[in-house]
Amino acid sequence: MSDALKHECGIAMVRLLKPLEFYKQKYGTAFYGVNKMYLMMEKQHNRGQDGAGFASIKLDVAPGDRYISRVRSNQSQPIQDIFAQINARINSEMDANPAMKNDVALQKKTIPYIGELFLGHVRYGTFGGNSVEAVHPFLRTNNWMHRNLIIAGNFNMTNTTELFDNLVKLGMHPKEKADTITVMEKIGHFLDDAVNKLYKKAKKKGLSKVETSPYIVDNLNMAKVLKKSAKDWDGGYAMAGLLGHGDAFVLRDPAGIRPAFYYQDDEVVVVASERPVIQTVFNVPFDKVKEIDRGAALLIRKDGEIKMEQILEPLEQKSCSFERIYFSRGSDAEIYQERKELGRLLMPKVLEAINYDTENSVFSFIPNTAETSFYGMLDAAQNELNKQKNEAILKEAGGLTAERLHEIQSHKIRTEKIAIKDVKLRTFITDESSRDDLVAHVYDVTYGVVKPKDNLVIIDDSIVRGTTLKKSILRMLDRLNPAKIVVVSSAPQIRYPDCYGIDMARLEHLVAFNAAVELHKDRGTDSIIEEIYHKCKKQLALKDNDVINHVKELYDPFTDEEISDKIAEIITEESVKSEVKIIFQSVDDLHKACPKSLGDWYFTGNYPTNGGNRVVNRAYINFYEGNPERAY
């Protein structure tokens, strides 16, 4: 992606359903679960490289024995760091007591991190800082096993302030206003309430204090706790939690915005943010990996019972399309085909832009994540070339010589590796001119493959801010002296901020928004900019379900092509000699390519939750007032 975006996280959960001795006998190690967790987290490092965390729970331990372990890291390679710590601790314990090697019961009693229930998390720090304290899983501790709560998630709430205020009204004093803390404390509050009620019931039954704990474990209704906790949540989330005694859950938002997949057999239950992660790590076919239902929780009880239970009324399916375009692993069977289709559907616009001149056009992609869409575009380009060949042969059929036929048939689509990412910009460079110079050299370019009369067609995943295109990529491509540079985005124009986890919080950072503002100024209709501001201000006191997205009105007077052309103008510096054309995917074609992921609020402003409309209006108010704060 030409503009680096950050995305809120990935989760991994493993619940072993057999005694640890089973895994020792079948797989040669009682650390089977730890090993699988490492693989699942490493296979999701694309979802978060700012931090990683791991937690484990041992089942049925004696009082006084440690049963919860947790390790977190915000080092430069956090996954490797936490598992280096885990392995070092395991090895030191084994070296100190060689007799433990074949004694699984002693391993479980003595060594941290070995257990039956595991939760992992990889994080991109989009908000809330990047200290280790901001890294999941979060832990809420208590001397009662069933009141210990471990939470990790891929989520963002639009109404964190409201959730925080509700906790204060309950008499709590949350240590932070962050949505992770408010969510955990909300679940913790109703968990405590449920435990208290069960304790009173146990006492009425005449059970001793010691007997109440197993009674609570057997009768705790985690679905009911989640229904009360999540009632007021507004956001996109895949929330995973462990209780100290061994219950576990993964709850997905009602619109299915954030992804969550699971697999179960008689040995394990596993959950991950990515389907191919589970397929690869556990060697299972595509159709065995299921999605957690919208608004439902996958519930895993201590006794091994597994069920899916509806927690919140499901909304219309609005799975995030950006997951499919960019963030999710392209090795997923469906995602691979969808990305190819995104490229294929763009080809008619590309052909029009190059005047169907495939002979004098070079095709490439930036960055590597756009490669799959590039293949789809090539498929369509090859179809067009075959059509051109057939037409030429039929046209010249009467006087066609062998040499001319060979000439026609030898025409190929020209593809080249044009751009190579050479270095990663170090963000400690704060001087603006120094940063610009460094950004301009992030990519190296392949010389000698583009002729002065060529069209150079480059496909990208998306164009968000346009900064890297302007400061680096277009300058770099212009060095090749093509007649025309056509930059193709497999995503539509990103016009609206995201509030469900992807780091696009401010409207003024979106080049499509800036293009619309500039078009109004060019045409003398810039009074609408202030009119929209006042409409947004008037809605501040309304309830979320009464709020309308007035920011849509900014784009209404313009066609997609007009905004695209203005974007091209904005990002093309005077030093660039080549003609520059920008092509975006249409929203209709996005839906054709990704029919199961219709969450398109980035492009249309149609937010799947009521909180989204409040956030976009607040973002507009912040833009107009010059306020750099986030809108949620």
PDB file of N, CA and C in Angstrom, residues 45-123:
ATOM      1  N   HIS A  45       1.222 -12.200  11.877  1.00  0.00           N
ATOM      2  CA  HIS A  45       2.027 -11.015  12.173  1.00  0.00           C
ATOM      3  C   HIS A  45       1.706  -9.868  11.218  1.00  0.00           C
ATOM      4  N   ASN A  46       1.085 -10.180  10.060  1.00  0.00           N
ATOM      5  CA  ASN A  46       0.652  -9.123   9.144  1.00  0.00           C
ATOM      6  C   ASN A  46      -0.397  -8.212   9.776  1.00  0.00           C
ATOM      7  N   ARG A  47      -1.067  -8.703  10.818  1.00  0.00           N
ATOM      8  CA  ARG A  47      -2.138  -7.925  11.441  1.00  0.00           C
ATOM      9  C   ARG A  47      -1.639  -7.054  12.585  1.00  0.00           C
ATOM     10  N   GLY A  48      -0.389  -7.215  12.994  1.00  0.00           N
ATOM     11  CA  GLY A  48       0.103  -6.400  14.098  1.00  0.00           C
ATOM     12  C   GLY A  48       1.554  -6.662  14.398  1.00  0.00           C
ATOM     13  N   GLN A  49       2.368  -5.613  14.336  1.00  0.00           N
ATOM     14  CA  GLN A  49       3.788  -5.752  14.589  1.00  0.00           C
ATOM     15  C   GLN A  49       4.290  -4.779  15.650  1.00  0.00           C
ATOM     16  N   ASP A  50       3.370  -4.075  16.305  1.00  0.00           N
ATOM     17  CA  ASP A  50       3.767  -3.145  17.360  1.00  0.00           C
ATOM     18  C   ASP A  50       3.802  -3.797  18.732  1.00  0.00           C
ATOM     19  N   GLY A  51       3.136  -4.922  18.882  1.00  0.00           N
ATOM     20  CA  GLY A  51       3.113  -5.598  20.178  1.00  0.00           C
ATOM     21  C   GLY A  51       2.490  -6.967  20.052  1.00  0.00           C
ATOM     22  N   ALA A  52       2.795  -7.824  21.005  1.00  0.00           N
ATOM     23  CA  ALA A  52       2.211  -9.166  21.033  1.00  0.00           C
ATOM     24  C   ALA A  52       2.084  -9.612  22.479  1.00  0.00           C
ATOM     25  N   GLY A  53       1.067 -10.422  22.740  1.00  0.00           N
ATOM     26  CA  GLY A  53       0.857 -10.921  24.099  1.00  0.00           C
ATOM     27  C   GLY A  53       0.338 -12.345  24.074  1.00  0.00           C
ATOM     28  N   PHE A  54       0.596 -13.044  25.178  1.00  0.00           N
ATOM     29  CA  PHE A  54       0.243 -14.464  25.294  1.00  0.00           C
ATOM     30  C   PHE A  54      -0.202 -14.713  26.724  1.00  0.00           C
ATOM     31  N   ALA A  55      -1.271 -15.475  26.887  1.00  0.00           N
ATOM     32  CA  ALA A  55      -1.723 -15.865  28.226  1.00  0.00           C
ATOM     33  C   ALA A  55      -2.128 -17.332  28.193  1.00  0.00           C
ATOM     34  N   SER A  56      -1.921 -18.005  29.305  1.00  0.00           N
ATOM     35  CA  SER A  56      -2.293 -19.418  29.393  1.00  0.00           C
ATOM     36  C   SER A  56      -2.959 -19.693  30.728  1.00  0.00           C
ATOM     37  N   ILE A  57      -3.801 -20.730  30.738  1.00  0.00           N
ATOM     38  CA  ILE A  57      -4.491 -21.148  31.957  1.00  0.00           C
ATOM     39  C   ILE A  57      -4.352 -22.661  32.094  1.00  0.00           C
ATOM     40  N   LYS A  58      -4.026 -23.090  33.296  1.00  0.00           N
ATOM     41  CA  LYS A  58      -3.984 -24.511  33.633  1.00  0.00           C
ATOM     42  C   LYS A  58      -5.319 -24.878  34.282  1.00  0.00           C
ATOM     43  N   LEU A  59      -5.865 -26.008  33.921  1.00  0.00           N
ATOM     44  CA  LEU A  59      -7.126 -26.466  34.502  1.00  0.00           C
ATOM     45  C   LEU A  59      -6.865 -27.363  35.704  1.00  0.00           C
ATOM     46  N   ASP A  60      -7.771 -27.263  36.662  1.00  0.00           N
ATOM     47  CA  ASP A  60      -7.811 -28.206  37.801  1.00  0.00           C
ATOM     48  C   ASP A  60      -6.499 -28.253  38.588  1.00  0.00           C
ATOM     49  N   VAL A  61      -5.992 -27.081  38.925  1.00  0.00           N
ATOM     50  CA  VAL A  61      -4.774 -27.049  39.744  1.00  0.00           C
ATOM     51  C   VAL A  61      -5.151 -26.951  41.224  1.00  0.00           C
ATOM     52  N   ALA A  62      -4.231 -27.351  42.076  1.00  0.00           N
ATOM     53  CA  ALA A  62      -4.459 -27.295  43.519  1.00  0.00           C
ATOM     54  C   ALA A  62      -4.296 -25.862  44.013  1.00  0.00           C
ATOM     55  N   PRO A  63      -5.036 -25.490  45.087  1.00  0.00           N
ATOM     56  CA  PRO A  63      -4.836 -24.163  45.673  1.00  0.00           C
ATOM     57  C   PRO A  63      -3.368 -23.942  46.022  1.00  0.00           C
ATOM     58  N   GLY A  64      -2.879 -22.751  45.702  1.00  0.00           N
ATOM     59  CA  GLY A  64      -1.482 -22.435  45.958  1.00  0.00           C
ATOM     60  C   GLY A  64      -0.608 -22.594  44.744  1.00  0.00           C
ATOM     61  N   ASP A  65      -1.073 -23.331  43.744  1.00  0.00           N
ATOM     62  CA  ASP A  65      -0.312 -23.495  42.501  1.00  0.00           C
ATOM     63  C   ASP A  65      -0.722 -22.415  41.501  1.00  0.00           C
ATOM     64  N   ARG A  66       0.258 -21.901  40.822  1.00  0.00           N
ATOM     65  CA  ARG A  66      -0.004 -20.859  39.827  1.00  0.00           C
ATOM     66  C   ARG A  66      -0.728 -21.467  38.629  1.00  0.00           C
ATOM     67  N   TYR A  67      -1.796 -20.802  38.185  1.00  0.00           N
ATOM     68  CA  TYR A  67      -2.564 -21.353  37.064  1.00  0.00           C
ATOM     69  C   TYR A  67      -2.742 -20.368  35.916  1.00  0.00           C
ATOM     70  N   ILE A  68      -2.366 -19.100  36.101  1.00  0.00           N
ATOM     71  CA  ILE A  68      -2.426 -18.111  35.016  1.00  0.00           C
ATOM     72  C   ILE A  68      -1.020 -17.590  34.757  1.00  0.00           C
ATOM     73  N   SER A  69      -0.630 -17.570  33.494  1.00  0.00           N
ATOM     74  CA  SER A  69       0.642 -16.974  33.092  1.00  0.00           C
ATOM     75  C   SER A  69       0.378 -16.006  31.949  1.00  0.00           C
ATOM     76  N   ARG A  70       1.131 -14.927  31.936  1.00  0.00           N
ATOM     77  CA  ARG A  70       0.970 -13.948  30.861  1.00  0.00           C
ATOM     78  C   ARG A  70       2.317 -13.307  30.558  1.00  0.00           C
ATOM     79  N   VAL A  71       2.560 -13.052  29.279  1.00  0.00           N
ATOM     80  CA  VAL A  71       3.768 -12.342  28.868  1.00  0.00           C
ATOM     81  C   VAL A  71       3.392 -11.440  27.695  1.00  0.00           C
ATOM     82  N   ARG A  72       3.912 -10.210  27.716  1.00  0.00           N
ATOM     83  CA  ARG A  72       3.625  -9.242  26.658  1.00  0.00           C
ATOM     84  C   ARG A  72       4.919  -8.559  26.222  1.00  0.00           C
ATOM     85  N   SER A  73       4.931  -8.057  25.002  1.00  0.00           N
ATOM     86  CA  SER A  73       6.130  -7.396  24.495  1.00  0.00           C
ATOM     87  C   SER A  73       5.759  -6.302  23.506  1.00  0.00           C
ATOM     88  N   ASN A  74       6.500  -5.215  23.541  1.00  0.00           N
ATOM     89  CA  ASN A  74       6.406  -4.178  22.513  1.00  0.00           C
ATOM     90  C   ASN A  74       7.758  -3.971  21.836  1.00  0.00           C
ATOM     91  N   GLN A  75       8.594  -5.012  21.852  1.00  0.00           N
ATOM     92  CA  GLN A  75       9.893  -4.944  21.197  1.00  0.00           C
ATOM     93  C   GLN A  75       9.722  -4.965  19.669  1.00  0.00           C
ATOM     94  N   SER A  76      10.820  -4.771  18.964  1.00  0.00           N
ATOM     95  CA  SER A  76      10.744  -4.646  17.509  1.00  0.00           C
ATOM     96  C   SER A  76      10.238  -5.921  16.841  1.00  0.00           C
ATOM     97  N   GLN A  77      10.494  -7.075  17.446  1.00  0.00           N
ATOM     98  CA  GLN A  77       9.934  -8.346  16.964  1.00  0.00           C
ATOM     99  C   GLN A  77       9.216  -8.999  18.137  1.00  0.00           C
ATOM    100  N   PRO A  78       8.017  -8.510  18.438  1.00  0.00           N
ATOM    101  CA  PRO A  78       7.370  -8.887  19.706  1.00  0.00           C
ATOM    102  C   PRO A  78       6.991 -10.355  19.811  1.00  0.00           C
ATOM    103  N   ILE A  79       6.581 -10.991  18.718  1.00  0.00           N
ATOM    104  CA  ILE A  79       6.198 -12.408  18.789  1.00  0.00           C
ATOM    105  C   ILE A  79       7.416 -13.246  19.158  1.00  0.00           C
ATOM    106  N   GLN A  80       8.514 -12.999  18.461  1.00  0.00           N
ATOM    107  CA  GLN A  80       9.739 -13.745  18.765  1.00  0.00           C
ATOM    108  C   GLN A  80      10.194 -13.470  20.187  1.00  0.00           C
ATOM    109  N   ASP A  81      10.016 -12.237  20.635  1.00  0.00           N
ATOM    110  CA  ASP A  81      10.461 -11.869  21.977  1.00  0.00           C
ATOM    111  C   ASP A  81       9.689 -12.626  23.051  1.00  0.00           C
ATOM    112  N   ILE A  82       8.359 -12.678  22.939  1.00  0.00           N
ATOM    113  CA  ILE A  82       7.592 -13.340  24.008  1.00  0.00           C
ATOM    114  C   ILE A  82       7.843 -14.847  24.014  1.00  0.00           C
ATOM    115  N   PHE A  83       8.009 -15.443  22.833  1.00  0.00           N
ATOM    116  CA  PHE A  83       8.249 -16.889  22.827  1.00  0.00           C
ATOM    117  C   PHE A  83       9.691 -17.226  23.193  1.00  0.00           C
ATOM    118  N   ALA A  84      10.597 -16.290  22.988  1.00  0.00           N
ATOM    119  CA  ALA A  84      11.951 -16.485  23.506  1.00  0.00           C
ATOM    120  C   ALA A  84      11.931 -16.503  25.028  1.00  0.00           C
ATOM    121  N   GLN A  85      11.125 -15.610  25.610  1.00  0.00           N
ATOM    122  CA  GLN A  85      10.975 -15.601  27.070  1.00  0.00           C
ATOM    123  C   GLN A  85      10.333 -16.890  27.576  1.00  0.00           C
ATOM    124  N   ILE A  86       9.279 -17.325  26.873  1.00  0.00           N
ATOM    125  CA  ILE A  86       8.587 -18.553  27.268  1.00  0.00           C
ATOM    126  C   ILE A  86       9.534 -19.748  27.184  1.00  0.00           C
ATOM    127  N   ASN A  87      10.240 -19.862  26.077  1.00  0.00           N
ATOM    128  CA  ASN A  87      11.144 -21.002  25.895  1.00  0.00           C
ATOM    129  C   ASN A  87      12.296 -20.978  26.893  1.00  0.00           C
ATOM    130  N   ALA A  88      12.794 -19.779  27.182  1.00  0.00           N
ATOM    131  CA  ALA A  88      13.888 -19.680  28.152  1.00  0.00           C
ATOM    132  C   ALA A  88      13.435 -20.166  29.527  1.00  0.00           C
ATOM    133  N   ARG A  89      12.211 -19.813  29.906  1.00  0.00           N
ATOM    134  CA  ARG A  89      11.688 -20.240  31.206  1.00  0.00           C
ATOM    135  C   ARG A  89      11.461 -21.747  31.230  1.00  0.00           C
ATOM    136  N   ILE A  90      10.885 -22.270  30.149  1.00  0.00           N
ATOM    137  CA  ILE A  90      10.652 -23.720  30.065  1.00  0.00           C
ATOM    138  C   ILE A  90      11.981 -24.479  30.141  1.00  0.00           C
ATOM    139  N   ASN A  91      12.963 -24.033  29.361  1.00  0.00           N
ATOM    140  CA  ASN A  91      14.255 -24.719  29.331  1.00  0.00           C
ATOM    141  C   ASN A  91      14.976 -24.653  30.672  1.00  0.00           C
ATOM    142  N   SER A  92      14.875 -23.507  31.348  1.00  0.00           N
ATOM    143  CA  SER A  92      15.551 -23.384  32.645  1.00  0.00           C
ATOM    144  C   SER A  92      14.930 -24.322  33.672  1.00  0.00           C
ATOM    145  N   GLU A  93      13.605 -24.469  33.627  1.00  0.00           N
ATOM    146  CA  GLU A  93      12.929 -25.370  34.563  1.00  0.00           C
ATOM    147  C   GLU A  93      13.289 -26.835  34.250  1.00  0.00           C
ATOM    148  N   MET A  94      13.334 -27.164  32.972  1.00  0.00           N
ATOM    149  CA  MET A  94      13.661 -28.541  32.582  1.00  0.00           C
ATOM    150  C   MET A  94      15.121 -28.873  32.912  1.00  0.00           C
ATOM    151  N   ASP A  95      16.009 -27.902  32.703  1.00  0.00           N
ATOM    152  CA  ASP A  95      17.429 -28.128  33.011  1.00  0.00           C
ATOM    153  C   ASP A  95      17.645 -28.296  34.509  1.00  0.00           C
ATOM    154  N   ALA A  96      16.857 -27.555  35.294  1.00  0.00           N
ATOM    155  CA  ALA A  96      17.016 -27.630  36.748  1.00  0.00           C
ATOM    156  C   ALA A  96      16.475 -28.934  37.316  1.00  0.00           C
ATOM    157  N   ASN A  97      15.574 -29.561  36.574  1.00  0.00           N
ATOM    158  CA  ASN A  97      14.957 -30.801  37.059  1.00  0.00           C
ATOM    159  C   ASN A  97      14.806 -31.786  35.900  1.00  0.00           C
ATOM    160  N   PRO A  98      15.890 -32.485  35.517  1.00  0.00           N
ATOM    161  CA  PRO A  98      15.846 -33.412  34.368  1.00  0.00           C
ATOM    162  C   PRO A  98      14.799 -34.513  34.512  1.00  0.00           C
ATOM    163  N   ALA A  99      14.443 -34.860  35.741  1.00  0.00           N
ATOM    164  CA  ALA A  99      13.453 -35.917  35.947  1.00  0.00           C
ATOM    165  C   ALA A  99      12.070 -35.500  35.449  1.00  0.00           C
ATOM    166  N   MET A 100      11.905 -34.207  35.207  1.00  0.00           N
ATOM    167  CA  MET A 100      10.622 -33.682  34.769  1.00  0.00           C
ATOM    168  C   MET A 100      10.341 -33.993  33.303  1.00  0.00           C
ATOM    169  N   LYS A 101      11.362 -34.383  32.548  1.00  0.00           N
ATOM    170  CA  LYS A 101      11.247 -34.506  31.101  1.00  0.00           C
ATOM    171  C   LYS A 101      10.075 -35.370  30.669  1.00  0.00           C
ATOM    172  N   ASN A 102       9.851 -36.471  31.339  1.00  0.00           N
ATOM    173  CA  ASN A 102       8.770 -37.375  30.952  1.00  0.00           C
ATOM    174  C   ASN A 102       7.624 -37.399  31.957  1.00  0.00           C
ATOM    175  N   ASP A 103       7.632 -36.452  32.884  1.00  0.00           N
ATOM    176  CA  ASP A 103       6.588 -36.372  33.908  1.00  0.00           C
ATOM    177  C   ASP A 103       5.689 -35.183  33.591  1.00  0.00           C
ATOM    178  N   VAL A 104       4.640 -35.434  32.831  1.00  0.00           N
ATOM    179  CA  VAL A 104       3.771 -34.352  32.375  1.00  0.00           C
ATOM    180  C   VAL A 104       3.078 -33.669  33.549  1.00  0.00           C
ATOM    181  N   ALA A 105       2.651 -34.443  34.534  1.00  0.00           N
ATOM    182  CA  ALA A 105       1.973 -33.851  35.689  1.00  0.00           C
ATOM    183  C   ALA A 105       2.893 -32.873  36.412  1.00  0.00           C
ATOM    184  N   LEU A 106       4.171 -33.237  36.554  1.00  0.00           N
ATOM    185  CA  LEU A 106       5.128 -32.351  37.208  1.00  0.00           C
ATOM    186  C   LEU A 106       5.427 -31.124  36.350  1.00  0.00           C
ATOM    187  N   GLN A 107       5.474 -31.312  35.039  1.00  0.00           N
ATOM    188  CA  GLN A 107       5.660 -30.171  34.132  1.00  0.00           C
ATOM    189  C   GLN A 107       4.529 -29.162  34.311  1.00  0.00           C
ATOM    190  N   LYS A 108       3.312 -29.671  34.315  1.00  0.00           N
ATOM    191  CA  LYS A 108       2.155 -28.788  34.458  1.00  0.00           C
ATOM    192  C   LYS A 108       2.180 -28.057  35.788  1.00  0.00           C
ATOM    193  N   LYS A 109       2.555 -28.747  36.839  1.00  0.00           N
ATOM    194  CA  LYS A 109       2.568 -28.147  38.172  1.00  0.00           C
ATOM    195  C   LYS A 109       3.666 -27.086  38.297  1.00  0.00           C
ATOM    196  N   THR A 110       4.793 -27.318  37.639  1.00  0.00           N
ATOM    197  CA  THR A 110       5.987 -26.529  37.898  1.00  0.00           C
ATOM    198  C   THR A 110       6.242 -25.428  36.876  1.00  0.00           C
ATOM    199  N   ILE A 111       5.967 -25.698  35.603  1.00  0.00           N
ATOM    200  CA  ILE A 111       6.408 -24.800  34.536  1.00  0.00           C
ATOM    201  C   ILE A 111       5.294 -23.831  34.139  1.00  0.00           C
ATOM    202  N   PRO A 112       5.572 -22.535  34.133  1.00  0.00           N
ATOM    203  CA  PRO A 112       4.579 -21.577  33.626  1.00  0.00           C
ATOM    204  C   PRO A 112       4.334 -21.787  32.138  1.00  0.00           C
ATOM    205  N   TYR A 113       3.206 -21.307  31.664  1.00  0.00           N
ATOM    206  CA  TYR A 113       2.817 -21.282  30.249  1.00  0.00           C
ATOM    207  C   TYR A 113       2.296 -22.614  29.727  1.00  0.00           C
ATOM    208  N   ILE A 114       2.684 -23.736  30.310  1.00  0.00           N
ATOM    209  CA  ILE A 114       2.088 -24.994  29.898  1.00  0.00           C
ATOM    210  C   ILE A 114       0.682 -25.045  30.487  1.00  0.00           C
ATOM    211  N   GLY A 115      -0.281 -25.544  29.722  1.00  0.00           N
ATOM    212  CA  GLY A 115      -1.659 -25.585  30.196  1.00  0.00           C
ATOM    213  C   GLY A 115      -2.575 -26.124  29.127  1.00  0.00           C
ATOM    214  N   GLU A 116      -3.875 -25.882  29.302  1.00  0.00           N
ATOM    215  CA  GLU A 116      -4.873 -26.379  28.350  1.00  0.00           C
ATOM    216  C   GLU A 116      -5.594 -25.262  27.593  1.00  0.00           C
ATOM    217  N   LEU A 117      -5.418 -24.020  28.018  1.00  0.00           N
ATOM    218  CA  LEU A 117      -6.163 -22.914  27.426  1.00  0.00           C
ATOM    219  C   LEU A 117      -5.211 -21.750  27.173  1.00  0.00           C
ATOM    220  N   PHE A 118      -5.218 -21.254  25.923  1.00  0.00           N
ATOM    221  CA  PHE A 118      -4.245 -20.240  25.518  1.00  0.00           C
ATOM    222  C   PHE A 118      -4.934 -19.124  24.736  1.00  0.00           C
ATOM    223  N   LEU A 119      -4.444 -17.909  24.940  1.00  0.00           N
ATOM    224  CA  LEU A 119      -4.949 -16.745  24.202  1.00  0.00           C
ATOM    225  C   LEU A 119      -3.767 -15.891  23.766  1.00  0.00           C
ATOM    226  N   GLY A 120      -3.732 -15.565  22.473  1.00  0.00           N
ATOM    227  CA  GLY A 120      -2.658 -14.738  21.937  1.00  0.00           C
ATOM    228  C   GLY A 120      -3.197 -13.544  21.187  1.00  0.00           C
ATOM    229  N   HIS A 121      -2.351 -12.538  21.033  1.00  0.00           N
ATOM    230  CA  HIS A 121      -2.787 -11.293  20.414  1.00  0.00           C
ATOM    231  C   HIS A 121      -1.608 -10.622  19.727  1.00  0.00           C
ATOM    232  N   VAL A 122      -1.828 -10.112  18.526  1.00  0.00           N
ATOM    233  CA  VAL A 122      -0.838  -9.264  17.857  1.00  0.00           C
ATOM    234  C   VAL A 122      -1.491  -7.905  17.622  1.00  0.00           C
ATOM    235  N   ARG A 123      -0.714  -6.832  17.810  1.00  0.00           N
ATOM    236  CA  ARG A 123      -1.300  -5.501  17.890  1.00  0.00           C
ATOM    237  C   ARG A 123      -0.609  -4.507  16.978  1.00  0.00           C
TER     238      ARG A 123
END
